[in-house]
Amino acid sequence: MTNVQLLKIAEEFGSPVYVYDAEKISNQYNRLTGAFKNVKNLKINYAVKALSNISILKFFNKLGSGIDTVSIQEVNLGLAAGFLPEQIIFTPNGVSLTEIEQAAKLGVQINIDNLSILEQFGTKHPKTPVCIRINPHVMAGGNANISVGHIDSKFGISIHQIPHLLRIVENTKMTINGIHMHTGSDILDIDVFLYASEILFETAKQFKNLDFVDFGSGFKVPYKDGDIETNIEELGKKLSKKFNSFCKAYGKELTLAFEPGKFLVSESGSFLTKVNTVKQTTSTVFAQVDSGFNHLIRPMLYGSHHDIKNISNPNGRERFYTVVGYICETDTFGNNRRINEINDGDILSFKNAGAYCFSMASNYNSRYRPAEVLWYNNKAHLIRKRETFDDILKNQVEINFSEKKETSLVK
Ligand SMILES: *Cc1c(COP(=O)(O)O)cnc(C)c1O
């Protein structure tokens, strides 16, 4: 999208506002399916938690994608967006048996990552096929908070517990129809990923009724110029080959599944904020925008980098700014960034604002959550209204403290 288009959106819908480019989403989707074109049955399940607006989900439905969900609410959101239960996989962690049963009742594919839950579920519902999430203990994350494959991670069933798992399957007579891993975000080294895939294939051999093998996600996208990203095309070539020969040995054309969030939506998003004031201190020039970690928490939560551009003055002289928010806590979006000269009222655009941005927004400081706009077919579509004061009060219950105290309830 061009700066002019983004500026017009900020003008029309106000700031701050999230803008998503539908074309970028479909390009990423097609890139992924293209990389695995040699696999006969490929299934992409978009990870809803990255960006869960219902219009985004409908767009993925239109593309032919399925969805990956982590809560019963996401399952219901997917159903509301028009996905069929069989297009939905439920991959929760640490939820109750009841929630898993609710999802199973709706007919979605269950993915279990806990032996105790597996045994309870299998005992009660031996006829419902279940996918199992394996932890291959491969360290593949880019940040300690987002690498979930290592030995002390809470995710998945350890490969060292497979004998126990097989006993549960045998005793309950349940069916395991899928095998899954999700090693963590930011996979840069394809060989690490392929190594983990070997472990998954080895494990898969021990289950006779599989329909699919799910490699989760963790594809890295570029955050700044010169950033390396997961080479999807190379991964596609190498993993397809391994997968096809695994299917041959297994004796069945299985489905190869992925569930990316970030890869599909991160780069589609721009977060537009307005500069309230430029504040010069003795050491720093701060640009203070009409937002904070209530709207975009990733930089503060796990140090993620979002490029910041001054789209109001793209040809201005570059200077160094520390871009901060208006929250009454330290909320630094970017330290000492080289940005085209900023003046009060300028619109700053934060890049890579598609994944884990709006979906992590809150009402902290009693601020409204921003509007969301989808740029589709050369037109801006409002897909979420900015909140209003009613939303802030909606579920709050007021006590009337001036009411006379009842002296006795018993008459
Ligand atoms: C969050 C999550 C994903 C998506 O991860 P990305 O890094 O956004 O691609 C996929 N699968 C599971 C089980 C997840 O929890």
Tab-separated table of C-alpha atoms and ligand atoms in Angstrom, residues 45 47 49-50 68-70 91-92 111 133 155 180-182 184-186 216-219 259-264 355-356, ligand 1:
chain	number	residue	atom	x	y	z
A	45	ASN	CA	-4.616	-23.960	8.811
A	47	ALA	CA	-3.493	-19.687	13.273
A	49	LYS	CA	-4.755	-16.083	17.427
A	50	ALA	CA	-2.415	-13.979	15.271
A	68	ASP	CA	-5.907	-23.531	13.804
A	69	THR	CA	-7.581	-22.549	17.073
A	70	VAL	CA	-6.426	-22.505	20.679
A	91	THR	CA	-4.698	-27.127	19.499
A	92	PRO	CA	-5.036	-25.856	23.043
A	111	ASN	CA	-5.189	-32.054	19.120
A	133	ARG	CA	1.109	-32.894	19.766
A	155	PHE	CA	4.041	-27.637	25.154
A	180	HIS	CA	1.704	-32.687	15.219
A	181	MET	CA	4.563	-30.533	16.359
A	182	HIS	CA	4.990	-26.800	16.729
A	184	GLY	CA	8.249	-22.371	18.205
A	185	SER	CA	8.419	-19.132	16.343
A	186	ASP	CA	11.258	-17.847	14.221
A	216	GLY	CA	2.901	-26.434	13.014
A	217	SER	CA	4.581	-23.190	12.195
A	218	GLY	CA	7.369	-20.887	13.236
A	219	PHE	CA	8.210	-19.335	9.904
A	259	GLU	CA	-0.586	-23.710	10.806
A	260	PRO	CA	1.169	-20.396	10.304
A	261	GLY	CA	-0.004	-17.155	11.832
A	262	LYS	CA	2.821	-14.661	11.553
A	263	PHE	CA	3.930	-15.760	8.090
A	264	LEU	CA	0.473	-15.192	6.646
A	355	ALA	CA	0.264	-10.642	13.686
A	356	TYR	CA	-0.137	-10.523	17.474
B	1	LIG	C1	0.685	-19.668	17.844
B	1	LIG	C2	0.634	-20.968	17.182
B	1	LIG	C3	0.887	-21.072	15.802
B	1	LIG	C4	1.270	-19.906	14.938
B	1	LIG	O1	2.593	-19.509	15.139
B	1	LIG	P1	3.264	-18.381	14.219
B	1	LIG	O2	4.615	-18.186	14.766
B	1	LIG	O3	2.424	-17.162	14.321
B	1	LIG	O4	3.251	-18.880	12.829
B	1	LIG	C5	0.764	-22.316	15.240
B	1	LIG	N1	0.423	-23.403	15.979
B	1	LIG	C6	0.185	-23.326	17.290
B	1	LIG	C7	-0.197	-24.544	18.039
B	1	LIG	C8	0.286	-22.117	17.940
B	1	LIG	O5	0.063	-22.067	19.261
